[in-house]
PDB file of C-alpha atoms in Angstrom:
ATOM      1  CA  MET A   1     -16.679 -10.051  37.576  1.00 47.00           C
ATOM      2  CA  THR A   2     -14.025 -10.006  34.870  1.00 49.00           C
ATOM      3  CA  THR A   3     -11.348  -7.349  34.563  1.00 50.00           C
ATOM      4  CA  SER A   4      -9.309  -6.124  31.612  1.00 47.00           C
ATOM      5  CA  ALA A   5      -5.621  -6.829  31.115  1.00 46.00           C
ATOM      6  CA  HIS A   6      -4.955  -3.473  32.823  1.00 47.00           C
ATOM      7  CA  GLY A   7      -6.885  -4.497  35.974  1.00 52.00           C
ATOM      8  CA  VAL A   8      -9.787  -2.113  35.296  1.00 53.00           C
ATOM      9  CA  GLU A   9     -13.333  -3.388  35.330  1.00 59.00           C
ATOM     10  CA  PRO A  10     -14.898  -2.777  31.895  1.00 54.00           C
ATOM     11  CA  ALA A  11     -18.191  -0.921  31.705  1.00 53.00           C
ATOM     12  CA  PRO A  12     -21.255  -3.112  31.198  1.00 58.00           C
ATOM     13  CA  ALA A  13     -21.754  -3.724  27.503  1.00 55.00           C
ATOM     14  CA  ALA A  14     -25.240  -2.252  27.631  1.00 58.00           C
ATOM     15  CA  THR A  15     -23.796   1.159  28.579  1.00 65.00           C
ATOM     16  CA  TRP A  16     -21.374   1.321  25.658  1.00 68.00           C
ATOM     17  CA  PRO A  17     -22.322   3.640  22.790  1.00 81.00           C
ATOM     18  CA  ALA A  18     -22.443   2.230  19.294  1.00 88.00           C
ATOM     19  CA  PRO A  19     -18.980   2.275  17.693  1.00 92.00           C
ATOM     20  CA  THR A  20     -17.991   4.829  15.093  1.00 95.00           C
ATOM     21  CA  HIS A  21     -16.404   3.550  11.889  1.00 97.00           C
ATOM     22  CA  VAL A  22     -13.526   5.073   9.929  1.00 98.00           C
ATOM     23  CA  THR A  23     -11.791   4.062   6.729  1.00 98.00           C
ATOM     24  CA  LEU A  24      -8.024   4.463   6.380  1.00 98.00           C
ATOM     25  CA  ALA A  25      -5.640   4.101   3.443  1.00 98.00           C
ATOM     26  CA  VAL A  26      -2.117   2.702   3.434  1.00 98.00           C
ATOM     27  CA  VAL A  27      -1.002   4.269   0.151  1.00 98.00           C
ATOM     28  CA  LEU A  28       2.417   2.977  -0.928  1.00 98.00           C
ATOM     29  CA  ARG A  29       4.854   3.646  -3.745  1.00 98.00           C
ATOM     30  CA  VAL A  30       8.476   2.663  -4.479  1.00 98.00           C
ATOM     31  CA  ARG A  31      10.937   5.493  -5.057  1.00 96.00           C
ATOM     32  CA  GLU A  32      14.746   5.476  -4.940  1.00 92.00           C
ATOM     33  CA  GLY A  33      14.748   1.832  -3.903  1.00 94.00           C
ATOM     34  CA  ARG A  34      12.484   2.273  -0.857  1.00 96.00           C
ATOM     35  CA  VAL A  35       8.815   1.817  -0.044  1.00 98.00           C
ATOM     36  CA  GLN A  36       7.171   5.122   0.862  1.00 98.00           C
ATOM     37  CA  VAL A  37       3.813   5.717   2.572  1.00 98.00           C
ATOM     38  CA  LEU A  38       1.518   8.723   2.296  1.00 98.00           C
ATOM     39  CA  LEU A  39       0.955  10.458   5.670  1.00 98.00           C
ATOM     40  CA  TRP A  40      -0.610  13.689   6.866  1.00 97.00           C
ATOM     41  CA  GLN A  41      -0.002  15.646  10.066  1.00 96.00           C
ATOM     42  CA  ARG A  42      -2.868  15.898  12.549  1.00 95.00           C
ATOM     43  CA  SER A  43      -3.716  19.436  13.650  1.00 92.00           C
ATOM     44  CA  GLU A  44      -6.187  18.529  16.417  1.00 92.00           C
ATOM     45  CA  GLU A  45      -6.342  16.232  19.440  1.00 95.00           C
ATOM     46  CA  PRO A  46      -6.071  13.388  19.992  1.00 95.00           C
ATOM     47  CA  CYS A  47      -2.508  12.835  18.762  1.00 95.00           C
ATOM     48  CA  ARG A  48      -2.106  16.434  17.610  1.00 94.00           C
ATOM     49  CA  GLY A  49       1.136  16.914  15.669  1.00 95.00           C
ATOM     50  CA  ARG A  50       1.544  13.234  14.898  1.00 97.00           C
ATOM     51  CA  SER A  51       1.443  11.794  11.400  1.00 98.00           C
ATOM     52  CA  ALA A  52      -1.474   9.625  10.346  1.00 98.00           C
ATOM     53  CA  LEU A  53      -2.836   7.626   7.459  1.00 98.00           C
ATOM     54  CA  PRO A  54      -5.367   9.466   5.287  1.00 97.00           C
ATOM     55  CA  GLY A  55      -8.979   8.605   6.005  1.00 97.00           C
ATOM     56  CA  GLY A  56     -12.010   9.563   8.049  1.00 97.00           C
ATOM     57  CA  TYR A  57     -15.498   8.662   9.165  1.00 97.00           C
ATOM     58  CA  LEU A  58     -17.870   6.448   7.226  1.00 97.00           C
ATOM     59  CA  GLU A  59     -20.961   8.444   6.279  1.00 96.00           C
ATOM     60  CA  PRO A  60     -24.566   7.113   6.265  1.00 94.00           C
ATOM     61  CA  ALA A  61     -25.524   5.138   3.141  1.00 95.00           C
ATOM     62  CA  GLU A  62     -21.868   5.000   2.061  1.00 97.00           C
ATOM     63  CA  THR A  63     -19.929   1.849   1.229  1.00 98.00           C
ATOM     64  CA  LEU A  64     -16.466   1.354   2.667  1.00 98.00           C
ATOM     65  CA  GLU A  65     -14.814   1.815  -0.725  1.00 97.00           C
ATOM     66  CA  GLN A  66     -16.847   4.951  -1.448  1.00 97.00           C
ATOM     67  CA  SER A  67     -15.730   6.299   1.915  1.00 98.00           C
ATOM     68  CA  ILE A  68     -12.015   5.729   1.436  1.00 98.00           C
ATOM     69  CA  ARG A  69     -12.071   7.070  -2.125  1.00 97.00           C
ATOM     70  CA  ARG A  70     -13.834  10.213  -0.886  1.00 97.00           C
ATOM     71  CA  HIS A  71     -11.260  10.750   1.856  1.00 97.00           C
ATOM     72  CA  LEU A  72      -8.350  10.005  -0.467  1.00 96.00           C
ATOM     73  CA  ALA A  73      -9.635  12.537  -2.982  1.00 95.00           C
ATOM     74  CA  GLN A  74      -8.938  15.193  -0.347  1.00 92.00           C
ATOM     75  CA  LYS A  75      -5.280  14.136  -0.122  1.00 92.00           C
ATOM     76  CA  VAL A  76      -4.230  12.674  -3.460  1.00 91.00           C
ATOM     77  CA  ASP A  77      -5.497  12.431  -7.018  1.00 91.00           C
ATOM     78  CA  VAL A  78      -7.186   9.028  -6.801  1.00 89.00           C
ATOM     79  CA  ARG A  79      -6.859   8.627 -10.575  1.00 88.00           C
ATOM     80  CA  GLU A  80      -3.155   8.007  -9.900  1.00 91.00           C
ATOM     81  CA  LEU A  81      -3.941   4.924  -7.786  1.00 94.00           C
ATOM     82  CA  SER A  82      -3.215   1.837  -9.851  1.00 96.00           C
ATOM     83  CA  HIS A  83      -4.694  -0.564  -7.278  1.00 97.00           C
ATOM     84  CA  LEU A  84      -6.925  -0.414  -4.186  1.00 97.00           C
ATOM     85  CA  GLU A  85      -7.931  -3.361  -2.007  1.00 98.00           C
ATOM     86  CA  GLN A  86      -9.270  -3.881   1.494  1.00 98.00           C
ATOM     87  CA  LEU A  87      -6.500  -4.712   3.943  1.00 98.00           C
ATOM     88  CA  GLU A  88      -8.078  -5.408   7.356  1.00 98.00           C
ATOM     89  CA  THR A  89     -10.568  -4.182   9.971  1.00 98.00           C
ATOM     90  CA  ARG A  90      -9.588  -3.419  13.572  1.00 97.00           C
ATOM     91  CA  SER A  91     -12.096  -3.275  16.424  1.00 95.00           C
ATOM     92  CA  ASP A  92     -10.068  -3.068  19.663  1.00 94.00           C
ATOM     93  CA  PRO A  93     -12.070  -0.703  21.920  1.00 91.00           C
ATOM     94  CA  SER A  94      -8.802   0.814  23.174  1.00 91.00           C
ATOM     95  CA  ARG A  95      -7.366   1.770  19.765  1.00 93.00           C
ATOM     96  CA  HIS A  96      -8.788   5.312  20.109  1.00 93.00           C
ATOM     97  CA  PRO A  97      -8.636   7.211  23.435  1.00 93.00           C
ATOM     98  CA  ASP A  98     -11.974   9.032  23.108  1.00 92.00           C
ATOM     99  CA  GLU A  99     -14.366   6.600  21.467  1.00 92.00           C
ATOM    100  CA  TRP A 100     -14.963   3.011  20.466  1.00 92.00           C
ATOM    101  CA  GLN A 101     -13.836   3.208  16.856  1.00 95.00           C
ATOM    102  CA  LEU A 102     -13.771   0.505  14.211  1.00 97.00           C
ATOM    103  CA  ALA A 103     -11.195   1.056  11.474  1.00 98.00           C
ATOM    104  CA  THR A 104     -11.198  -0.569   8.047  1.00 98.00           C
ATOM    105  CA  ALA A 105      -7.881  -0.101   6.249  1.00 98.00           C
ATOM    106  CA  TYR A 106      -7.240  -0.258   2.514  1.00 98.00           C
ATOM    107  CA  LEU A 107      -4.015  -0.790   0.602  1.00 98.00           C
ATOM    108  CA  GLY A 108      -3.482   1.594  -2.301  1.00 98.00           C
ATOM    109  CA  LEU A 109      -0.560   1.600  -4.748  1.00 98.00           C
ATOM    110  CA  VAL A 110       0.882   4.386  -6.908  1.00 97.00           C
ATOM    111  CA  PRO A 111       2.945   3.356  -9.959  1.00 96.00           C
ATOM    112  CA  SER A 112       6.400   4.544 -10.910  1.00 94.00           C
ATOM    113  CA  GLY A 113       6.280   7.764 -12.885  1.00 90.00           C
ATOM    114  CA  ALA A 114       3.066   9.010 -11.267  1.00 93.00           C
ATOM    115  CA  ASP A 115       3.507  11.993  -8.966  1.00 92.00           C
ATOM    116  CA  PRO A 116       0.071  13.049  -7.727  1.00 91.00           C
ATOM    117  CA  ALA A 117      -0.217  16.436  -6.052  1.00 91.00           C
ATOM    118  CA  VAL A 118      -0.759  16.398  -2.274  1.00 93.00           C
ATOM    119  CA  PRO A 119      -1.762  19.193   0.136  1.00 94.00           C
ATOM    120  CA  SER A 120       0.776  21.011   2.307  1.00 95.00           C
ATOM    121  CA  ASP A 121       0.039  18.918   5.410  1.00 95.00           C
ATOM    122  CA  THR A 122       0.671  15.657   3.528  1.00 96.00           C
ATOM    123  CA  ALA A 123       3.917  14.019   2.380  1.00 96.00           C
ATOM    124  CA  TRP A 124       5.578  10.731   1.468  1.00 97.00           C
ATOM    125  CA  HIS A 125       7.742   9.016   4.116  1.00 98.00           C
ATOM    126  CA  PRO A 126       9.940   5.878   4.034  1.00 98.00           C
ATOM    127  CA  VAL A 127       8.076   2.993   5.649  1.00 98.00           C
ATOM    128  CA  ASP A 128      11.251   1.807   7.382  1.00 95.00           C
ATOM    129  CA  GLU A 129      11.931   5.273   8.888  1.00 95.00           C
ATOM    130  CA  PRO A 130       8.490   6.705   9.661  1.00 94.00           C
ATOM    131  CA  PRO A 131       7.722   9.664  11.916  1.00 96.00           C
ATOM    132  CA  VAL A 132       5.779   9.016  15.132  1.00 96.00           C
ATOM    133  CA  LEU A 133       2.356   7.815  13.995  1.00 97.00           C
ATOM    134  CA  ALA A 134      -1.036   8.255  15.630  1.00 97.00           C
ATOM    135  CA  PHE A 135      -3.120   5.410  17.050  1.00 97.00           C
ATOM    136  CA  ASP A 136      -2.251   2.010  15.504  1.00 97.00           C
ATOM    137  CA  HIS A 137      -1.306   3.475  12.126  1.00 98.00           C
ATOM    138  CA  GLU A 138       2.288   2.201  12.246  1.00 97.00           C
ATOM    139  CA  ASP A 139       1.031  -1.382  12.593  1.00 97.00           C
ATOM    140  CA  LEU A 140      -1.390  -0.848   9.714  1.00 98.00           C
ATOM    141  CA  THR A 141       1.384   0.617   7.551  1.00 98.00           C
ATOM    142  CA  LEU A 142       3.588  -2.408   8.160  1.00 98.00           C
ATOM    143  CA  ALA A 143       0.637  -4.713   7.460  1.00 98.00           C
ATOM    144  CA  GLY A 144       0.184  -2.969   4.117  1.00 98.00           C
ATOM    145  CA  ARG A 145       3.841  -3.396   3.225  1.00 98.00           C
ATOM    146  CA  GLU A 146       3.736  -7.094   4.131  1.00 98.00           C
ATOM    147  CA  ARG A 147       0.594  -7.593   2.035  1.00 98.00           C
ATOM    148  CA  LEU A 148       2.365  -6.031  -0.941  1.00 98.00           C
ATOM    149  CA  ARG A 149       5.480  -8.156  -0.435  1.00 97.00           C
ATOM    150  CA  ALA A 150       3.454 -11.353  -0.243  1.00 96.00           C
ATOM    151  CA  LYS A 151       1.390 -10.581  -3.334  1.00 97.00           C
ATOM    152  CA  LEU A 152       4.475  -9.787  -5.402  1.00 97.00           C
ATOM    153  CA  SER A 153       5.286 -13.492  -5.137  1.00 95.00           C
ATOM    154  CA  TYR A 154       1.982 -15.090  -6.078  1.00 96.00           C
ATOM    155  CA  THR A 155       0.074 -12.461  -8.095  1.00 97.00           C
ATOM    156  CA  ASN A 156       0.705  -9.979 -10.900  1.00 97.00           C
ATOM    157  CA  ILE A 157       0.479  -6.985  -8.539  1.00 98.00           C
ATOM    158  CA  GLY A 158       3.787  -5.713  -9.917  1.00 97.00           C
ATOM    159  CA  PHE A 159       1.653  -3.964 -12.564  1.00 97.00           C
ATOM    160  CA  ALA A 160       0.526  -1.530  -9.856  1.00 98.00           C
ATOM    161  CA  LEU A 161       4.106  -0.401  -9.165  1.00 97.00           C
ATOM    162  CA  ALA A 162       5.320  -0.269 -12.757  1.00 96.00           C
ATOM    163  CA  PRO A 163       4.606   2.313 -15.469  1.00 95.00           C
ATOM    164  CA  GLU A 164       2.741   1.292 -18.629  1.00 95.00           C
ATOM    165  CA  SER A 165       5.994   0.115 -20.285  1.00 96.00           C
ATOM    166  CA  PHE A 166       9.380  -0.614 -18.775  1.00 96.00           C
ATOM    167  CA  THR A 167      12.657  -2.428 -19.178  1.00 96.00           C
ATOM    168  CA  ILE A 168      13.294  -5.539 -17.095  1.00 96.00           C
ATOM    169  CA  SER A 169      15.935  -3.583 -15.176  1.00 94.00           C
ATOM    170  CA  GLU A 170      13.395  -0.889 -14.296  1.00 95.00           C
ATOM    171  CA  LEU A 171      10.861  -3.497 -13.179  1.00 97.00           C
ATOM    172  CA  ARG A 172      13.517  -5.238 -11.102  1.00 96.00           C
ATOM    173  CA  ASN A 173      14.196  -1.968  -9.250  1.00 96.00           C
ATOM    174  CA  GLN A 174      10.533  -1.767  -8.251  1.00 97.00           C
ATOM    175  CA  TYR A 175      10.542  -5.362  -6.984  1.00 97.00           C
ATOM    176  CA  VAL A 176      13.800  -4.883  -5.069  1.00 97.00           C
ATOM    177  CA  GLY A 177      12.499  -1.736  -3.401  1.00 97.00           C
ATOM    178  CA  ALA A 178       9.199  -3.344  -2.425  1.00 98.00           C
ATOM    179  CA  LEU A 179      10.627  -6.699  -1.289  1.00 97.00           C
ATOM    180  CA  GLY A 180      13.579  -5.240   0.599  1.00 95.00           C
ATOM    181  CA  HIS A 181      16.060  -7.707  -0.865  1.00 95.00           C
ATOM    182  CA  ASP A 182      17.927  -8.245  -4.109  1.00 95.00           C
ATOM    183  CA  VAL A 183      16.268  -9.915  -7.083  1.00 93.00           C
ATOM    184  CA  SER A 184      18.068 -11.142 -10.185  1.00 92.00           C
ATOM    185  CA  ALA A 185      16.774  -9.365 -13.286  1.00 92.00           C
ATOM    186  CA  THR A 186      17.319 -12.559 -15.307  1.00 92.00           C
ATOM    187  CA  ASN A 187      15.406 -14.717 -12.836  1.00 91.00           C
ATOM    188  CA  LEU A 188      12.613 -12.165 -12.517  1.00 93.00           C
ATOM    189  CA  GLN A 189      12.203 -12.011 -16.281  1.00 93.00           C
ATOM    190  CA  ARG A 190      12.196 -15.810 -16.548  1.00 92.00           C
ATOM    191  CA  VAL A 191       9.567 -16.199 -13.796  1.00 92.00           C
ATOM    192  CA  LEU A 192       7.226 -13.481 -15.072  1.00 94.00           C
ATOM    193  CA  VAL A 193       7.500 -14.508 -18.714  1.00 91.00           C
ATOM    194  CA  ARG A 194       6.995 -18.193 -17.834  1.00 91.00           C
ATOM    195  CA  ARG A 195       3.801 -17.275 -15.981  1.00 93.00           C
ATOM    196  CA  GLY A 196       2.650 -15.287 -19.006  1.00 95.00           C
ATOM    197  CA  LEU A 197       2.496 -12.003 -17.103  1.00 96.00           C
ATOM    198  CA  LEU A 198       4.719  -9.944 -19.393  1.00 96.00           C
ATOM    199  CA  GLU A 199       4.808  -9.284 -23.117  1.00 96.00           C
ATOM    200  CA  GLU A 200       7.162  -7.256 -25.270  1.00 96.00           C
ATOM    201  CA  THR A 201       5.802  -3.997 -26.640  1.00 96.00           C
ATOM    202  CA  GLY A 202       7.946  -4.248 -29.774  1.00 96.00           C
ATOM    203  CA  GLU A 203       9.753  -1.056 -28.809  1.00 96.00           C
ATOM    204  CA  ARG A 204      13.209  -0.482 -27.378  1.00 94.00           C
ATOM    205  CA  ARG A 205      14.735   2.134 -25.115  1.00 87.00           C
ATOM    206  CA  GLU A 206      17.904   3.747 -26.354  1.00 83.00           C
ATOM    207  CA  PRO A 207      20.931   3.368 -24.054  1.00 77.00           C
ATOM    208  CA  GLY A 208      22.004   6.162 -21.752  1.00 69.00           C
ATOM    209  CA  PRO A 209      25.299   8.071 -21.730  1.00 68.00           C
ATOM    210  CA  SER A 210      27.178   4.946 -20.595  1.00 68.00           C
ATOM    211  CA  GLY A 211      26.300   3.175 -23.857  1.00 64.00           C
ATOM    212  CA  GLY A 212      25.186  -0.390 -24.404  1.00 72.00           C
ATOM    213  CA  ARG A 213      22.496  -1.989 -26.526  1.00 84.00           C
ATOM    214  CA  PRO A 214      18.912  -0.706 -26.694  1.00 90.00           C
ATOM    215  CA  ALA A 215      16.783  -2.461 -24.067  1.00 92.00           C
ATOM    216  CA  ALA A 216      13.496  -4.175 -24.937  1.00 95.00           C
ATOM    217  CA  LEU A 217      10.372  -2.641 -23.418  1.00 97.00           C
ATOM    218  CA  TYR A 218       7.785  -4.841 -21.730  1.00 97.00           C
ATOM    219  CA  ARG A 219       4.308  -4.395 -20.301  1.00 97.00           C
ATOM    220  CA  PHE A 220       2.022  -6.460 -18.087  1.00 97.00           C
ATOM    221  CA  ARG A 221      -0.543  -8.417 -20.106  1.00 97.00           C
ATOM    222  CA  SER A 222      -3.209  -7.519 -17.552  1.00 96.00           C
ATOM    223  CA  ARG A 223      -3.480  -4.547 -15.211  1.00 95.00           C
ATOM    224  CA  ARG A 224      -6.098  -6.252 -13.079  1.00 95.00           C
ATOM    225  CA  LEU A 225      -5.090  -8.290 -10.038  1.00 97.00           C
ATOM    226  CA  GLU A 226      -4.759 -12.017 -10.747  1.00 96.00           C
ATOM    227  CA  VAL A 227      -3.411 -14.918  -8.683  1.00 96.00           C
ATOM    228  CA  THR A 228      -0.746 -16.447 -10.913  1.00 94.00           C
ATOM    229  CA  ASP A 229       1.052 -18.982  -8.696  1.00 91.00           C
ATOM    230  CA  PRO A 230      -0.523 -19.467  -5.238  1.00 89.00           C
ATOM    231  CA  PHE A 231       2.530 -21.247  -3.815  1.00 85.00           C
ATOM    232  CA  ALA A 232       5.303 -19.040  -5.183  1.00 86.00           C
ATOM    233  CA  VAL A 233       7.719 -17.099  -2.952  1.00 87.00           C
ATOM    234  CA  LEU A 234      10.328 -14.643  -4.199  1.00 87.00           C
ATOM    235  CA  ARG A 235      13.172 -15.348  -1.788  1.00 83.00           C
ATOM    236  CA  PRO A 236      16.407 -13.417  -1.218  1.00 83.00           C
ATOM    237  CA  PRO A 237      19.468 -14.765  -3.089  1.00 76.00           C
ATOM    238  CA  GLY A 238      21.021 -17.721  -1.286  1.00 67.00           C
ATOM    239  CA  ASP A 239      17.837 -18.775   0.558  1.00 65.00           C
TER     240      ASP A 239
END
């Protein structure tokens, strides 16, 4: 008879109840040069008092996306989400202490300038300095951040972090915050323009108190996810 990694004989499969299924959302935004994640504080066991990703149980006759949008609507104005995609599904029977629970996680992004209202038990936290998270939610949060970082290189997903119009400097700040390393504004502009992702709006932003020339405003040509260069990688300077 086989045993688990912990030396405990598993129950016969025939005695296991059918698994429950939850949907979870790793909702990210970039503010003040850092990636932040939306978390709420659990008020009941298990993991009472710990922070968790928004989400909940899948209801009968409900698709996964319908489920996560329903749960998100209880925590954040889903109209402020600029992008939502399925991230991964986890099925480890030990991920929840009280039941066999499948979890399908989604990655959601909130653009710069959007500040959706959240309930009192919910707040934004830096991904690199999170509170203690329930279950496997820290791993899922990091998986969401890595998905975003990867797609910034080979897709146009930057549109989901940026406002409708922006200067190249403002866009660079979003990329730097999401990637976690410096990016040259000149190189970023050259890459994105060469790929045909950006276009000038024809407008300019007046300089601030420090002076200078008015800066050209740009926008993404498309605000739908597209693979633009499947082999591209935005590397740190010097790599």
